[in-house]
mmCIF file of C-alpha atoms in Angstrom:
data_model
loop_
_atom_site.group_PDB
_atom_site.id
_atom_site.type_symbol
_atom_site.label_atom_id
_atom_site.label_comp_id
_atom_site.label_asym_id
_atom_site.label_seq_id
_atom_site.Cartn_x
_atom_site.Cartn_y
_atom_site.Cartn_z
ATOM 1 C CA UNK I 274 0.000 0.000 0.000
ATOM 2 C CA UNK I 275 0.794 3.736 -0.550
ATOM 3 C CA UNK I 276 0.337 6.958 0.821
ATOM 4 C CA UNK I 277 -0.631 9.581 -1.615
ATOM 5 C CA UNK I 278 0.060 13.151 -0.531
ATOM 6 C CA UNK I 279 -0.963 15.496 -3.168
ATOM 7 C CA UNK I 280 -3.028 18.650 -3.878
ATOM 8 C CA UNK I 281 -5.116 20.219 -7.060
ATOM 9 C CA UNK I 282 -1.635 21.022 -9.342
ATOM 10 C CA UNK I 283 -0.614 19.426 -12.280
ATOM 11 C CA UNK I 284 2.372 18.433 -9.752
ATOM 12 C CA UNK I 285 0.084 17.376 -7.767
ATOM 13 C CA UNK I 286 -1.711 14.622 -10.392
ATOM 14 C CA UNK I 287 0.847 13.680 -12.181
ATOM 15 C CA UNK I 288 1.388 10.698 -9.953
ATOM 16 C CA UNK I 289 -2.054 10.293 -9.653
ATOM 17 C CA UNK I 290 -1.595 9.130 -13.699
ATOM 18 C CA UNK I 291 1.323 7.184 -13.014
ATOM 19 C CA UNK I 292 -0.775 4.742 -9.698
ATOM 20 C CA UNK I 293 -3.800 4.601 -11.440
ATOM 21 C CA UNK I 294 -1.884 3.209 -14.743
ATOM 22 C CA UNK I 295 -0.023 0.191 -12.759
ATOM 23 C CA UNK I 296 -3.242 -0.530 -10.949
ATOM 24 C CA UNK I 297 -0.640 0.227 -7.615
ATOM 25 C CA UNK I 298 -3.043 -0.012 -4.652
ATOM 26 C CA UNK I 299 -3.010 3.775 -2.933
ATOM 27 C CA UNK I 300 -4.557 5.936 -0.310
ATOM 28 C CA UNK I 301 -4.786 9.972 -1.013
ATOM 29 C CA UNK I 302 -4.052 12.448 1.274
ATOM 30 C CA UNK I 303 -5.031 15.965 -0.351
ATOM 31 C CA UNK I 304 -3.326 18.618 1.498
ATOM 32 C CA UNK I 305 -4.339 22.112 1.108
ATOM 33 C CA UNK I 306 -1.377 23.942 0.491
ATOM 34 C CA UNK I 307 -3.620 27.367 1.554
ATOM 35 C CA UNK I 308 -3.976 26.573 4.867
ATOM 36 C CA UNK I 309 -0.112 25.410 5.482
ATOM 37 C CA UNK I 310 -0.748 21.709 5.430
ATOM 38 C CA UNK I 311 2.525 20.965 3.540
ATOM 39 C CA UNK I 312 4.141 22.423 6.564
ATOM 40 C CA UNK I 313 2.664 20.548 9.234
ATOM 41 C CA UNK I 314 5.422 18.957 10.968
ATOM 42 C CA UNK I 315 3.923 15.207 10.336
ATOM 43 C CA UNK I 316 4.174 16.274 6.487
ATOM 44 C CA UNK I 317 7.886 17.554 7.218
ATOM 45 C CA UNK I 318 9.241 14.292 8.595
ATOM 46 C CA UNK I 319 8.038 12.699 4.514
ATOM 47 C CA UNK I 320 9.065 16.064 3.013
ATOM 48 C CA UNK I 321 11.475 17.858 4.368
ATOM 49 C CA UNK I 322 11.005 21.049 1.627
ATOM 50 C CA UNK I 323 6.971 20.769 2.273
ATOM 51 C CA UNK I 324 6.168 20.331 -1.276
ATOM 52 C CA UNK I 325 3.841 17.995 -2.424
ATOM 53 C CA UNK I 326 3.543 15.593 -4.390
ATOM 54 C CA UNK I 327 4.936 12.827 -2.248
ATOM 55 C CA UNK I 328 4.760 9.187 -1.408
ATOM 56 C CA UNK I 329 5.217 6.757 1.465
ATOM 57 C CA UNK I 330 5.820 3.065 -0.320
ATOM 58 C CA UNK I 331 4.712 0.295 2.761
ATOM 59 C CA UNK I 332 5.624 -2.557 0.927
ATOM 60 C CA UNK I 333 8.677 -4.963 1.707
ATOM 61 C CA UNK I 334 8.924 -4.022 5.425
ATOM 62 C CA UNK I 335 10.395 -1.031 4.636
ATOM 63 C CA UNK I 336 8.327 2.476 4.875
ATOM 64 C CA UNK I 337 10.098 4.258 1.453
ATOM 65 C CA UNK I 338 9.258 8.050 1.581
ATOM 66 C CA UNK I 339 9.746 9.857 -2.211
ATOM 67 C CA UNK I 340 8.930 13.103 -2.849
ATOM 68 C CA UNK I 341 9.057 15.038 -6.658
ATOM 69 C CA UNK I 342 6.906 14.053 -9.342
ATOM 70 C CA UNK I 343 9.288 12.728 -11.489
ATOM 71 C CA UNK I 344 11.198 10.629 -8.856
ATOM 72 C CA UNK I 345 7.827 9.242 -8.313
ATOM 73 C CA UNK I 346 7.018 8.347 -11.928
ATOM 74 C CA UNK I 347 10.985 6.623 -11.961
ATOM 75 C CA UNK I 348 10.189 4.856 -9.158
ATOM 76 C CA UNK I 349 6.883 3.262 -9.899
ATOM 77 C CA UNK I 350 8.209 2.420 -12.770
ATOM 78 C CA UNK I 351 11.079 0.655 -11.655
ATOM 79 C CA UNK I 352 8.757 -0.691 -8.980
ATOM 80 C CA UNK I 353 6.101 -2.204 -11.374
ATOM 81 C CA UNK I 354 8.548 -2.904 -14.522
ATOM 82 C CA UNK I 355 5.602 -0.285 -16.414
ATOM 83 C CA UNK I 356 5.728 2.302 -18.940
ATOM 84 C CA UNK I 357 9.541 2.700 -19.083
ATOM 85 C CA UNK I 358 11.389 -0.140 -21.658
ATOM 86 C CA UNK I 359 14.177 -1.826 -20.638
ATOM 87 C CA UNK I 360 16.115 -1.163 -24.023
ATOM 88 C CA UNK I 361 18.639 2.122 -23.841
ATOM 89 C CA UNK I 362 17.454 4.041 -26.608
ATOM 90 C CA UNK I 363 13.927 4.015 -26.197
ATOM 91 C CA UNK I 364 14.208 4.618 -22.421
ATOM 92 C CA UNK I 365 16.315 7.553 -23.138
ATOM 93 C CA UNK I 366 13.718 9.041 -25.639
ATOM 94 C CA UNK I 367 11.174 8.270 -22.705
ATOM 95 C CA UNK I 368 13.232 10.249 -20.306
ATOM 96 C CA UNK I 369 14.124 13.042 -22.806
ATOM 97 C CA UNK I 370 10.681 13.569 -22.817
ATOM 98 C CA UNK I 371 9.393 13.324 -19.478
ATOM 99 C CA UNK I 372 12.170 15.518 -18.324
ATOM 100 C CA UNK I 373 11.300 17.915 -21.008
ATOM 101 C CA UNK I 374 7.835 18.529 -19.316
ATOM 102 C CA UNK I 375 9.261 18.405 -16.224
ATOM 103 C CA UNK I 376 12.463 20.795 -16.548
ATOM 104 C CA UNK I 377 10.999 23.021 -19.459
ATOM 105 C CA UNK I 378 7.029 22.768 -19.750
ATOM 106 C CA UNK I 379 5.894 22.740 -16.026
ATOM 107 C CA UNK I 380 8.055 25.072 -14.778
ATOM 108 C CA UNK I 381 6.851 27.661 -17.866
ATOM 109 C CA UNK I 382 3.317 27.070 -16.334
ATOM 110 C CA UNK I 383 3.990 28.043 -12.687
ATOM 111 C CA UNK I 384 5.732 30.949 -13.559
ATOM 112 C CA UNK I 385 2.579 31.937 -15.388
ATOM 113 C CA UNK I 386 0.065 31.107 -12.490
ATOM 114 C CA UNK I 387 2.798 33.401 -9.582
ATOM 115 C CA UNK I 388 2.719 36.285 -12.446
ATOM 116 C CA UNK I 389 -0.983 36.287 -12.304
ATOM 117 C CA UNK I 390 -1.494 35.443 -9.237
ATOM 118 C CA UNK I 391 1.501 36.897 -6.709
ATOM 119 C CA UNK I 392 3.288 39.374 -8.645
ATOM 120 C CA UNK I 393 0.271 40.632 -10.969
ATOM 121 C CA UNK I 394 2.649 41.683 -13.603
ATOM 122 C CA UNK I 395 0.962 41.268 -16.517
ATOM 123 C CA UNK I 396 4.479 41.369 -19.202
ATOM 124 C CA UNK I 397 5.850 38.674 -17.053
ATOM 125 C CA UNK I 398 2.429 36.455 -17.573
ATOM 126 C CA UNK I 399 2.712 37.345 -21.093
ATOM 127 C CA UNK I 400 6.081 36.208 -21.783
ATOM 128 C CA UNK I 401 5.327 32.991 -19.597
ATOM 129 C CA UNK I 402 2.570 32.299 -21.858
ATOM 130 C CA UNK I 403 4.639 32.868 -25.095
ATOM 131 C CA UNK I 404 7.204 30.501 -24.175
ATOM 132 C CA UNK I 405 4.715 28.185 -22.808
ATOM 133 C CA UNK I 406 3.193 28.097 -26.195
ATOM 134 C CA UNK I 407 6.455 27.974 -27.736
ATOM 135 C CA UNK I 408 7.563 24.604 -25.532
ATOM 136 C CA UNK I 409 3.969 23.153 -26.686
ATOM 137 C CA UNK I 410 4.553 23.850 -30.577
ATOM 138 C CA UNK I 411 7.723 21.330 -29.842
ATOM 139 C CA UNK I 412 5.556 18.626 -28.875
ATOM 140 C CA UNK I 413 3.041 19.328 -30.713
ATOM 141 C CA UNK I 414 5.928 18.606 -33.982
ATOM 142 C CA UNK I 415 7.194 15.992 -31.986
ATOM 143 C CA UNK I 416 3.360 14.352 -31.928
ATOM 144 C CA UNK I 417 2.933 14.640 -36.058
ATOM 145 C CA UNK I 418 5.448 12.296 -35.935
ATOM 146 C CA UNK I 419 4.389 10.105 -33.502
ATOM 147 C CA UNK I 420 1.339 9.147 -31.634
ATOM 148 C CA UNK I 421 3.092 9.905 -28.303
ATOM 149 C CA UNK I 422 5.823 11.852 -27.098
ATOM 150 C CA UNK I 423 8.195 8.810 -27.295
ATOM 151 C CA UNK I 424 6.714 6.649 -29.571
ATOM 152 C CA UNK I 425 4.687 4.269 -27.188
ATOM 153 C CA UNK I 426 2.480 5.791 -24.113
ATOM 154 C CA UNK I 427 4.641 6.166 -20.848
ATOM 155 C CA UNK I 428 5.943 8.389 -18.184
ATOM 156 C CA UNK I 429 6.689 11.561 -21.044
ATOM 157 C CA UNK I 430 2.846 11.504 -21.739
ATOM 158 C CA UNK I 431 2.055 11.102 -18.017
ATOM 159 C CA UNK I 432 4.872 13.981 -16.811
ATOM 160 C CA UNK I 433 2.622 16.634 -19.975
ATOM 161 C CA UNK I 434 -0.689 15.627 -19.580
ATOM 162 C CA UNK I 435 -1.511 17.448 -16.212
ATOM 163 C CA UNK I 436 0.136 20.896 -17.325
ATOM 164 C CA UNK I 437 -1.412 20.499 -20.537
ATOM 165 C CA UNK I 438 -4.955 19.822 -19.302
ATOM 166 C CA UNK I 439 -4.146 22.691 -17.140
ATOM 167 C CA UNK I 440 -3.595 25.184 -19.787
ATOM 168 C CA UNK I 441 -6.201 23.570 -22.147
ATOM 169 C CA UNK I 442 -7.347 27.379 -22.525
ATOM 170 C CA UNK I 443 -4.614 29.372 -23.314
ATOM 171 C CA UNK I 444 -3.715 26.320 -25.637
ATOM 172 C CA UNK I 445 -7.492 27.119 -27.496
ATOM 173 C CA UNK I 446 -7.460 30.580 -27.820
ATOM 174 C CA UNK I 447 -3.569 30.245 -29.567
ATOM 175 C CA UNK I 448 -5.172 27.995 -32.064
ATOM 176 C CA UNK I 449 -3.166 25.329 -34.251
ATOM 177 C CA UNK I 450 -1.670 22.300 -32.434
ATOM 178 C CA UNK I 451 -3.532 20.023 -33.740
ATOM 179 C CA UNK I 452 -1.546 16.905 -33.088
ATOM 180 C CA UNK I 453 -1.257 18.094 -29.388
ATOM 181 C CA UNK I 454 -5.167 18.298 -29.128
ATOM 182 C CA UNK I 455 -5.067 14.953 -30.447
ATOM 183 C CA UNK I 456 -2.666 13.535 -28.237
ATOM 184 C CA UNK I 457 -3.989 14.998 -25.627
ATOM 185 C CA UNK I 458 -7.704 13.270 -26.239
ATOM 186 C CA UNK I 459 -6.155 10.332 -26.657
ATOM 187 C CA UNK I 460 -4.614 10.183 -23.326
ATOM 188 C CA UNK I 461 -7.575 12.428 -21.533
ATOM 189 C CA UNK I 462 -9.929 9.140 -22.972
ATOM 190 C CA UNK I 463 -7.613 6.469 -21.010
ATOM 191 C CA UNK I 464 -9.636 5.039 -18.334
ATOM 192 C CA UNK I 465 -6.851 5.303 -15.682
ATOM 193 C CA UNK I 466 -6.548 8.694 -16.569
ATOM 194 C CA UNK I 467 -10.078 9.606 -16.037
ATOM 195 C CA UNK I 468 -9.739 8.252 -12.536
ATOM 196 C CA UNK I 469 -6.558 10.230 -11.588
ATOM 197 C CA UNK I 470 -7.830 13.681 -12.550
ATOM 198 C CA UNK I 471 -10.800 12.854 -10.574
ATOM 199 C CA UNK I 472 -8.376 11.896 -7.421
ATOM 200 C CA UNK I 473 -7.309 15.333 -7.025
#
């Protein structure tokens, strides 16, 4: 069993994706981050930087505390054998992927929500969204070649899909991208999926 400590982010659902996907039996914790939850000192002792998403593996007699999203996805892989091959190259387009959404993509899309939200600088939001869009036109080339980010579904599609969902809008009103729309249809349509945006 797992402990699921998350909140409504794309952060926070990614892993969501990854549990539901292996069928990984879990129990969610939703913290809200408003009220200082992912400060609490019992959160603290899992996460020392009080950021979720994290995760508290019970199995093999050994409590296994993980925090990040992307450590996560890596280690439920690794745990369940899913969603990341064995063979070098196409792992390493898997990974060059995932760590695209994680490193470049997600990032783009919090700096959008603190210059909207926090620092209500309005230039700042709009150059977020520009290179948001910019980052998106990439996979959306990558995806007319391809029906997912690395050829087969896996942790890439699993790392975009919750920042994508979560700037379905701004991704409308740019227009274009259509093999991103598709894409992201096809994985938005995946039962498992269903069930882990409905988690958080």
């Amino acid at each position: 069993m797992i402990d699921f400590y998350t909140a409504g982010t794309g952060n926070g659902r990614r892993p969501a994706l990854m549990l539901e996907e292996c069928g990984v039996a879990y129990t969610t914790h939703k913290l809200d981050l408003m009220k200082g939850e992912g400060r609490s000192p019992e959160f603290l002792k899992i996460n020392p930087i009080g950021a979720i998403p994290a995760i508290v593996d019970h199995d093999g007699g050994k409590d296994v505390a993980i925090a990040q999203s992307g450590a996560i996805l890596l280690y439920l892989a690794e745990k369940t054998g899913k969603f990341l091959p064995k063979d070098a190259a196409t792992k390493a387009a898997h990974l060059q992927w995932m760590l695209f959404a994680l490193t470049d993509i997600a990032p783009t899309s919090s700096a959008i929500f603190y210059s909207s939200t926090k620092l209500k600088d309005q230039a700042a939001q709009t150059f977020f969204e520009e290179r948001l869009l910019g980052f998106l036109g990439h996979a959306d080339q990558r995806l007319g070649q391809s029906d997912y980010l690395a050829g087969e579904y896996g942790l890439a599609d699993m790392a975009l899909y919750p920042v994508y969902d979560g700037r379905r809008a701004l991704v409308e009103a740019k227009g274009g991208m259509a093999d991103l729309k598709r894409w992201a249809d096809a994985v938005g349509s995946r039962p498992a999926v269903k069930r882990a945006m409905a988690v958080v």
